[in-house]
C-alpha positions in Angstrom: 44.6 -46.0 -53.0 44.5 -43.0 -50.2 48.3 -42.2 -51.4 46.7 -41.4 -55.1 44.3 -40.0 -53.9 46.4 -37.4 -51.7 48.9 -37.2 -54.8 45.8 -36.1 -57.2 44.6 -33.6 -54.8 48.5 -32.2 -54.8 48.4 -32.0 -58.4 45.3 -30.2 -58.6 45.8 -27.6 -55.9 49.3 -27.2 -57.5 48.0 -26.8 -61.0 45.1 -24.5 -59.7 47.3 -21.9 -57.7 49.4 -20.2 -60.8 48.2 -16.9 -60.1 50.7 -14.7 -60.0 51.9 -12.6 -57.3 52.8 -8.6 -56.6 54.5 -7.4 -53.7 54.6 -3.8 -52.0 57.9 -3.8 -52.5 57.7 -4.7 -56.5 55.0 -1.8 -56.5 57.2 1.1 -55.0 60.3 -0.1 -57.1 58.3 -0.1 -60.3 56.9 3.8 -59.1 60.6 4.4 -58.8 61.4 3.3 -62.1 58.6 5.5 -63.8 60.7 8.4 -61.8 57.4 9.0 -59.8 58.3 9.9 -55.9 56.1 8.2 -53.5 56.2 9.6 -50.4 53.9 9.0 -47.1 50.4 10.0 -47.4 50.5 12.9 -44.4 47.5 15.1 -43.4 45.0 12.3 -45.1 41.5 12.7 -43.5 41.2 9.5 -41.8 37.3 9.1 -42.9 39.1 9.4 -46.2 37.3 6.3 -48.4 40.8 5.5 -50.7 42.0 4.7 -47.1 39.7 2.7 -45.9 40.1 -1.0 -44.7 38.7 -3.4 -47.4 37.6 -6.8 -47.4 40.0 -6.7 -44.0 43.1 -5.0 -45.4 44.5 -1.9 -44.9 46.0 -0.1 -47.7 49.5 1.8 -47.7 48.4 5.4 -48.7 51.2 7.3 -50.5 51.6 11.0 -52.0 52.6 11.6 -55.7 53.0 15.2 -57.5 52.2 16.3 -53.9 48.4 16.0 -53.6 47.5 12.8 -55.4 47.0 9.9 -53.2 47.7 6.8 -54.3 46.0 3.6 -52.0 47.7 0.2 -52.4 46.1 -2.8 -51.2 48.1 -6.2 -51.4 45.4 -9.3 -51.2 46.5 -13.1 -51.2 45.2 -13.8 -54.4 43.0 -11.7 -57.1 39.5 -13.1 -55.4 40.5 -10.7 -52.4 40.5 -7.9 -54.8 37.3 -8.6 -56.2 36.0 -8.6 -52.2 37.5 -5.7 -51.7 36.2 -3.7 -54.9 32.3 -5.1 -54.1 33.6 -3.9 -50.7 34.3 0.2 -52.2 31.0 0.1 -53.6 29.3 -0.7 -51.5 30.8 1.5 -48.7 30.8 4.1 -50.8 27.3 3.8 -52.7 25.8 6.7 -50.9 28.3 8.9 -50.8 29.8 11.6 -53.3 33.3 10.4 -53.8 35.6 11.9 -55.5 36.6 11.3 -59.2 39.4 8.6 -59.0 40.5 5.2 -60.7 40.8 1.2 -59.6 43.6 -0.7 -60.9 43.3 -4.5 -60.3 46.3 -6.5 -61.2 46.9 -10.2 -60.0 46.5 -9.6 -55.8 47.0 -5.9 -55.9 44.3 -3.4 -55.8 45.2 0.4 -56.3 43.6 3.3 -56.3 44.3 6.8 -57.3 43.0 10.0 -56.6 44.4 12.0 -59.1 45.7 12.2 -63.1 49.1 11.2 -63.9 49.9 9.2 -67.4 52.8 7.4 -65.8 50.3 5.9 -63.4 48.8 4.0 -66.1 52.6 2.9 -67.2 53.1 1.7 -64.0 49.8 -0.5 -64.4 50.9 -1.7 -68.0 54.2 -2.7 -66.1 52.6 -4.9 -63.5 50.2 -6.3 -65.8 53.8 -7.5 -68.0 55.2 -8.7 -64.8 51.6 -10.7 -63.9 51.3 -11.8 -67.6 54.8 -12.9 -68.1 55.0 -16.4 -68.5 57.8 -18.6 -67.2 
């Protein structure tokens, strides 16, 4: 009886965890792809809010077209995401931030500072990758 048990609760976690998954690495090749140079966010204020630690991680800032940050934050699963975002607001309900954009696919949260169409092709891309089924 315990072994069925055991087996059932296998199942279930197995059939419940088939959220997809994005790496840092998948992120900057699919950037790459969309011919759009990420380089190290340098001279970022470091009370900056798109760099701030949320819901305990700590994004990887990058530069595009020189003066657009881009904040990448790679959660476990999508419900550290939705930490993180209630996180933003409410670290940032007083103050006077800047206009800017949150992109939530699967585990990754992005956010960026600055307008660039191929940004959203980059996020039609990920949602592809996270919405491809196997």
């Amino acid at each position: 009886m315990m072994v069925i048990l055991v087996a059932v609760c296998f199942m279930l976690t197995g059939c419940l965890d088939r959220e997809k998954h994005l790496t840092l690495e998948q992120m900057q090749g699919i950037f790459e792809k969309h011919e759009i140079p990420l380089s190290a966010a340098k001279g970022v204020h470091p009370d900056n809010v798109f760099i701030k630690t949320l819901n305990k991680v700590k994004p990887e800032a990058f530069m595009i077209n020189e003066d657009q940050l881009v904040s990448i934050y790679v959660y476990n699963s999508s419900n550290g995401v939705k930490k993180a975002i209630k996180d933003f607001e409410n670290k940032t309900a007083a103050a006077d931030v800047t206009a800017h954009k949150k992109y939530q696919v699967a585990n990754i949260l992005m956010i960026y500072d600055g307008v660039d169409a191929r940004v959203d092709e980059v996020v039609q891309e990920m949602r592809a990758l996270v919405d491809d089924t196997d």
